[in-house]
Amino acid sequence: GQQVMQIPQYQHVQEGEDFTTYCNSSTTLSNIQWYKQRPGGHPVFLIQLVKSGEVKKQKRLTFQFGEAKKNSSLHITATQTTDVGTYFCAGPDSSYKLIFGSGTRLLVRP
Amino acid sequence: DGGITQSPKYLFRKEGQNVTLSCEQNLNHDAMYWYRQDPGQGLRLIYYSQIVNDFQKGDIAEGYSVSREKKESFPLTVTSAQKNPTAFYLCASKPGGPANYGYTFGSGTRLTVV
């Protein structure tokens, strides 16, 4: 079946350093979504990318969708302690239900 | 404010007991979903419903059951057949149809077997 993989599993950075997580799908995606889950919390929708090669920014966060629509990345510039959490990518299968990646857990040293 | 309410926040189950987790939304969303999250892991789909009175099994439906009698409600029962039920359970919803929408999640229920 369709799989969505994320790397790295964990990333520990010094506050102010940049962070990137990568997402790869086994199939072409109609769109890709990104979620953030704070420790002890629930996933919160961040953004959706639809077009091939699309790039979207939210303040210090930059999201990219690959040209082949099978991969995506999330880049955070100058991390802050408020960025701590697990970042998930997710893509829809043929029944339009989301398949979530395993997530990248970001830890930030103050 | 519109949103999804899950209750209880914490639940303890004895061996051999069935328990029901509540999920209620006032977002007028057609589609609702139940996910299970184990520590340090991703989200695995248990059941989903795209319309009232209809639901489908997800990837790990064994030992669980659901109902969708009302648009607003999608309760999940964890039966005694579920051998390892200790986990964090998340309910989510979105508007229906194939259009692309982000999921709205509830705050979750942490279930522990004692």
mmCIF file of C-alpha atoms in Angstrom:
data_model
loop_
_atom_site.group_PDB
_atom_site.id
_atom_site.type_symbol
_atom_site.label_atom_id
_atom_site.label_comp_id
_atom_site.label_asym_id
_atom_site.label_seq_id
_atom_site.Cartn_x
_atom_site.Cartn_y
_atom_site.Cartn_z
ATOM 1 C CA GLY A 1 0.000 0.000 0.000
ATOM 2 C CA GLN A 2 0.870 3.675 -0.139
ATOM 3 C CA GLN A 3 3.595 4.731 2.257
ATOM 4 C CA VAL A 4 4.783 8.114 3.450
ATOM 5 C CA MET A 5 8.229 8.249 4.986
ATOM 6 C CA GLN A 6 9.902 11.044 6.910
ATOM 7 C CA ILE A 7 13.493 11.691 7.876
ATOM 8 C CA PRO A 8 15.119 12.306 10.220
ATOM 9 C CA GLN A 9 13.225 10.680 13.092
ATOM 10 C CA TYR A 10 14.759 13.110 15.586
ATOM 11 C CA GLN A 11 16.648 16.400 15.311
ATOM 12 C CA HIS A 12 18.241 18.187 18.226
ATOM 13 C CA VAL A 13 19.392 21.739 17.413
ATOM 14 C CA GLN A 14 20.753 24.756 19.223
ATOM 15 C CA GLU A 15 18.337 27.666 19.317
ATOM 16 C CA GLY A 16 19.009 29.847 16.287
ATOM 17 C CA GLU A 17 20.087 26.980 14.043
ATOM 18 C CA ASP A 18 18.059 25.930 11.029
ATOM 19 C CA PHE A 19 16.052 22.701 10.788
ATOM 20 C CA THR A 20 14.767 20.668 7.847
ATOM 21 C CA THR A 21 12.550 17.582 7.678
ATOM 22 C CA TYR A 22 11.982 15.584 4.509
ATOM 23 C CA CYS A 23 8.955 13.620 3.389
ATOM 24 C CA ASN A 24 8.806 10.999 0.619
ATOM 25 C CA SER A 25 5.788 9.189 -0.769
ATOM 26 C CA SER A 26 5.764 5.859 -2.572
ATOM 27 C CA THR A 27 3.145 7.279 -4.961
ATOM 28 C CA THR A 28 2.395 10.609 -6.630
ATOM 29 C CA LEU A 29 0.295 12.809 -4.381
ATOM 30 C CA SER A 30 -2.543 15.163 -5.299
ATOM 31 C CA ASN A 31 -1.504 17.323 -2.358
ATOM 32 C CA ILE A 32 0.578 17.188 0.776
ATOM 33 C CA GLN A 33 -0.255 18.540 4.198
ATOM 34 C CA TRP A 34 1.925 19.394 7.175
ATOM 35 C CA TYR A 35 0.970 19.210 10.843
ATOM 36 C CA LYS A 36 2.675 20.151 14.107
ATOM 37 C CA GLN A 37 2.120 18.300 17.369
ATOM 38 C CA ARG A 38 3.434 19.950 20.523
ATOM 39 C CA PRO A 39 4.583 17.614 23.335
ATOM 40 C CA GLY A 40 1.491 16.209 25.036
ATOM 41 C CA GLY A 41 -0.782 17.872 22.489
ATOM 42 C CA HIS A 42 -2.650 17.014 19.340
ATOM 43 C CA PRO A 43 -1.699 17.573 15.681
ATOM 44 C CA VAL A 44 -2.508 21.006 14.311
ATOM 45 C CA PHE A 45 -2.826 21.646 10.582
ATOM 46 C CA LEU A 46 -0.137 23.995 9.270
ATOM 47 C CA ILE A 47 -0.445 24.103 5.502
ATOM 48 C CA GLN A 48 -1.346 22.294 2.300
ATOM 49 C CA LEU A 49 0.635 22.249 -0.948
ATOM 50 C CA VAL A 50 -1.068 21.294 -4.191
ATOM 51 C CA LYS A 51 0.991 22.353 -7.196
ATOM 52 C CA SER A 52 4.160 20.744 -8.519
ATOM 53 C CA GLY A 53 7.200 22.708 -7.319
ATOM 54 C CA GLU A 54 5.076 24.858 -5.016
ATOM 55 C CA VAL A 55 6.806 26.836 -2.260
ATOM 56 C CA LYS A 56 4.926 28.469 0.601
ATOM 57 C CA LYS A 57 6.186 30.446 3.560
ATOM 58 C CA GLN A 58 4.771 31.046 7.011
ATOM 59 C CA LYS A 59 7.107 33.436 8.836
ATOM 60 C CA ARG A 60 10.240 31.330 9.525
ATOM 61 C CA LEU A 61 8.751 28.149 8.023
ATOM 62 C CA THR A 62 9.231 27.295 4.329
ATOM 63 C CA PHE A 63 7.341 24.406 2.748
ATOM 64 C CA GLN A 64 8.193 22.871 -0.620
ATOM 65 C CA PHE A 65 6.427 20.333 -2.822
ATOM 66 C CA GLY A 66 8.615 18.427 -5.264
ATOM 67 C CA GLU A 67 8.329 18.669 -9.020
ATOM 68 C CA ALA A 68 7.223 15.036 -9.243
ATOM 69 C CA LYS A 69 4.739 15.539 -6.370
ATOM 70 C CA LYS A 70 6.269 12.629 -4.459
ATOM 71 C CA ASN A 71 8.366 14.527 -1.935
ATOM 72 C CA SER A 72 8.174 17.557 0.262
ATOM 73 C CA SER A 73 10.218 19.425 2.838
ATOM 74 C CA LEU A 74 9.724 21.761 5.758
ATOM 75 C CA HIS A 75 12.534 24.160 6.627
ATOM 76 C CA ILE A 76 12.602 26.293 9.760
ATOM 77 C CA THR A 77 15.006 29.220 9.813
ATOM 78 C CA ALA A 78 16.583 30.249 13.114
ATOM 79 C CA THR A 79 14.702 27.843 15.368
ATOM 80 C CA GLN A 80 13.150 29.023 18.615
ATOM 81 C CA THR A 81 12.105 27.028 21.667
ATOM 82 C CA THR A 82 8.488 27.500 20.578
ATOM 83 C CA ASP A 83 9.242 25.342 17.519
ATOM 84 C CA VAL A 84 9.649 22.231 19.701
ATOM 85 C CA GLY A 85 7.339 19.404 18.706
ATOM 86 C CA THR A 86 6.811 16.688 16.134
ATOM 87 C CA TYR A 87 6.209 17.645 12.525
ATOM 88 C CA PHE A 88 4.155 15.283 10.361
ATOM 89 C CA CYS A 89 3.590 15.277 6.652
ATOM 90 C CA ALA A 90 0.511 13.544 5.224
ATOM 91 C CA GLY A 91 -0.794 12.738 1.790
ATOM 92 C CA PRO A 92 -4.179 11.425 0.613
ATOM 93 C CA ASP A 93 -4.641 7.917 -0.705
ATOM 94 C CA SER A 94 -7.082 6.933 -3.453
ATOM 95 C CA SER A 95 -9.979 7.109 -0.953
ATOM 96 C CA TYR A 96 -8.982 10.664 0.068
ATOM 97 C CA LYS A 97 -8.050 9.642 3.580
ATOM 98 C CA LEU A 98 -4.709 10.892 4.822
ATOM 99 C CA ILE A 99 -1.665 8.686 5.204
ATOM 100 C CA PHE A 100 0.642 10.218 7.806
ATOM 101 C CA GLY A 101 4.399 10.007 7.870
ATOM 102 C CA SER A 102 6.106 8.808 11.040
ATOM 103 C CA GLY A 103 7.043 12.365 12.004
ATOM 104 C CA THR A 104 10.222 14.244 12.853
ATOM 105 C CA ARG A 105 10.656 15.217 16.463
ATOM 106 C CA LEU A 106 12.397 18.580 16.901
ATOM 107 C CA LEU A 107 14.158 19.417 20.140
ATOM 108 C CA VAL A 108 15.658 22.893 20.622
ATOM 109 C CA ARG A 109 18.390 23.660 23.151
ATOM 110 C CA PRO A 110 17.978 27.185 24.555
ATOM 111 C CA ASP B 1 -16.101 28.406 18.971
ATOM 112 C CA GLY B 2 -16.315 25.414 16.644
ATOM 113 C CA GLY B 3 -14.180 22.403 17.285
ATOM 114 C CA ILE B 4 -13.890 18.771 18.262
ATOM 115 C CA THR B 5 -14.390 17.605 21.824
ATOM 116 C CA GLN B 6 -12.988 14.299 22.990
ATOM 117 C CA SER B 7 -13.800 12.817 26.362
ATOM 118 C CA PRO B 8 -12.584 11.684 28.712
ATOM 119 C CA LYS B 9 -9.056 13.078 28.577
ATOM 120 C CA TYR B 10 -7.711 10.110 30.570
ATOM 121 C CA LEU B 11 -9.286 6.657 30.790
ATOM 122 C CA PHE B 12 -8.255 3.536 32.652
ATOM 123 C CA ARG B 13 -9.496 0.146 31.544
ATOM 124 C CA LYS B 14 -9.391 -3.150 33.335
ATOM 125 C CA GLU B 15 -8.520 -6.337 31.506
ATOM 126 C CA GLY B 16 -11.536 -7.755 29.668
ATOM 127 C CA GLN B 17 -13.501 -4.532 29.801
ATOM 128 C CA ASN B 18 -15.020 -2.604 26.900
ATOM 129 C CA VAL B 19 -14.680 1.175 26.982
ATOM 130 C CA THR B 20 -16.140 3.894 24.765
ATOM 131 C CA LEU B 21 -14.329 7.090 23.783
ATOM 132 C CA SER B 22 -16.465 10.056 22.870
ATOM 133 C CA CYS B 23 -15.877 12.392 19.912
ATOM 134 C CA GLU B 24 -18.240 15.287 19.190
ATOM 135 C CA GLN B 25 -17.804 18.054 16.600
ATOM 136 C CA ASN B 26 -19.779 21.215 15.897
ATOM 137 C CA LEU B 27 -17.961 22.105 12.692
ATOM 138 C CA ASN B 28 -20.647 20.623 10.433
ATOM 139 C CA HIS B 29 -17.986 18.333 8.961
ATOM 140 C CA ASP B 30 -19.109 15.257 7.056
ATOM 141 C CA ALA B 31 -15.981 13.133 7.491
ATOM 142 C CA MET B 32 -14.655 11.897 10.816
ATOM 143 C CA TYR B 33 -11.653 9.734 11.687
ATOM 144 C CA TRP B 34 -10.133 7.813 14.597
ATOM 145 C CA TYR B 35 -6.373 7.480 14.902
ATOM 146 C CA ARG B 36 -4.182 5.662 17.383
ATOM 147 C CA GLN B 37 -0.790 7.055 18.385
ATOM 148 C CA ASP B 38 1.760 5.060 20.360
ATOM 149 C CA PRO B 39 4.631 6.822 22.170
ATOM 150 C CA GLY B 40 7.095 8.333 19.718
ATOM 151 C CA GLN B 41 5.144 6.981 16.770
ATOM 152 C CA GLY B 42 3.016 8.317 13.946
ATOM 153 C CA LEU B 43 -0.749 8.134 13.523
ATOM 154 C CA ARG B 44 -2.445 4.908 12.479
ATOM 155 C CA LEU B 45 -6.017 4.951 11.159
ATOM 156 C CA ILE B 46 -8.537 2.816 13.043
ATOM 157 C CA TYR B 47 -11.898 3.697 11.454
ATOM 158 C CA TYR B 48 -13.305 6.506 9.369
ATOM 159 C CA SER B 49 -16.709 7.745 8.302
ATOM 160 C CA GLN B 50 -17.410 9.974 5.343
ATOM 161 C CA ILE B 51 -21.143 10.282 5.914
ATOM 162 C CA VAL B 52 -23.745 9.556 8.558
ATOM 163 C CA ASN B 53 -24.686 5.872 8.965
ATOM 164 C CA ASP B 54 -21.626 4.733 7.037
ATOM 165 C CA PHE B 55 -18.083 3.888 8.138
ATOM 166 C CA GLN B 56 -15.079 1.926 6.948
ATOM 167 C CA LYS B 57 -12.215 0.059 8.574
ATOM 168 C CA GLY B 58 -8.814 1.644 8.582
ATOM 169 C CA ASP B 59 -5.447 -0.069 8.885
ATOM 170 C CA ILE B 60 -5.818 -1.338 12.477
ATOM 171 C CA ALA B 61 -9.567 -1.886 13.029
ATOM 172 C CA GLU B 62 -9.315 -5.235 14.843
ATOM 173 C CA GLY B 63 -10.571 -4.980 18.419
ATOM 174 C CA TYR B 64 -12.363 -1.674 17.817
ATOM 175 C CA SER B 65 -15.885 -0.701 16.797
ATOM 176 C CA VAL B 66 -17.589 2.579 15.877
ATOM 177 C CA SER B 67 -20.986 4.035 15.057
ATOM 178 C CA ARG B 68 -22.069 7.144 13.181
ATOM 179 C CA GLU B 69 -25.729 7.735 13.984
ATOM 180 C CA LYS B 70 -25.396 11.499 14.013
ATOM 181 C CA LYS B 71 -23.257 13.852 11.952
ATOM 182 C CA GLU B 72 -21.804 15.402 15.086
ATOM 183 C CA SER B 73 -20.796 12.211 16.867
ATOM 184 C CA PHE B 74 -18.380 9.363 16.131
ATOM 185 C CA PRO B 75 -17.772 7.266 19.288
ATOM 186 C CA LEU B 76 -15.077 4.597 19.376
ATOM 187 C CA THR B 77 -15.418 1.436 21.467
ATOM 188 C CA VAL B 78 -12.256 -0.368 22.465
ATOM 189 C CA THR B 79 -13.304 -3.954 23.030
ATOM 190 C CA SER B 80 -11.711 -6.679 25.118
ATOM 191 C CA ALA B 81 -10.508 -8.201 21.835
ATOM 192 C CA GLN B 82 -7.960 -5.375 21.511
ATOM 193 C CA LYS B 83 -4.960 -6.959 23.216
ATOM 194 C CA ASN B 84 -2.773 -3.870 23.534
ATOM 195 C CA PRO B 85 -5.093 -0.883 23.880
ATOM 196 C CA THR B 86 -2.818 1.433 25.867
ATOM 197 C CA ALA B 87 -2.287 4.406 23.552
ATOM 198 C CA PHE B 88 -3.259 7.980 22.737
ATOM 199 C CA TYR B 89 -6.482 8.112 20.688
ATOM 200 C CA LEU B 90 -7.158 11.055 18.402
ATOM 201 C CA CYS B 91 -10.393 11.949 16.656
ATOM 202 C CA ALA B 92 -10.346 14.200 13.592
ATOM 203 C CA SER B 93 -12.797 15.665 11.115
ATOM 204 C CA LYS B 94 -12.907 17.530 7.833
ATOM 205 C CA PRO B 95 -15.524 18.729 5.350
ATOM 206 C CA GLY B 96 -16.697 15.914 3.087
ATOM 207 C CA GLY B 97 -15.862 15.187 -0.531
ATOM 208 C CA PRO B 98 -12.569 14.900 -2.392
ATOM 209 C CA ALA B 99 -11.663 18.563 -1.998
ATOM 210 C CA ASN B 100 -8.472 19.189 -0.148
ATOM 211 C CA TYR B 101 -8.927 20.254 3.456
ATOM 212 C CA GLY B 102 -6.778 19.976 6.516
ATOM 213 C CA TYR B 103 -7.977 17.802 9.350
ATOM 214 C CA THR B 104 -9.124 19.304 12.635
ATOM 215 C CA PHE B 105 -8.084 17.147 15.586
ATOM 216 C CA GLY B 106 -9.542 16.822 19.057
ATOM 217 C CA SER B 107 -7.292 17.010 22.104
ATOM 218 C CA GLY B 108 -7.214 13.213 22.442
ATOM 219 C CA THR B 109 -7.920 10.509 25.025
ATOM 220 C CA ARG B 110 -5.089 8.684 26.777
ATOM 221 C CA LEU B 111 -6.193 5.120 27.473
ATOM 222 C CA THR B 112 -4.292 2.947 29.936
ATOM 223 C CA VAL B 113 -4.930 -0.696 30.791
ATOM 224 C CA VAL B 114 -4.599 -1.416 34.492
#
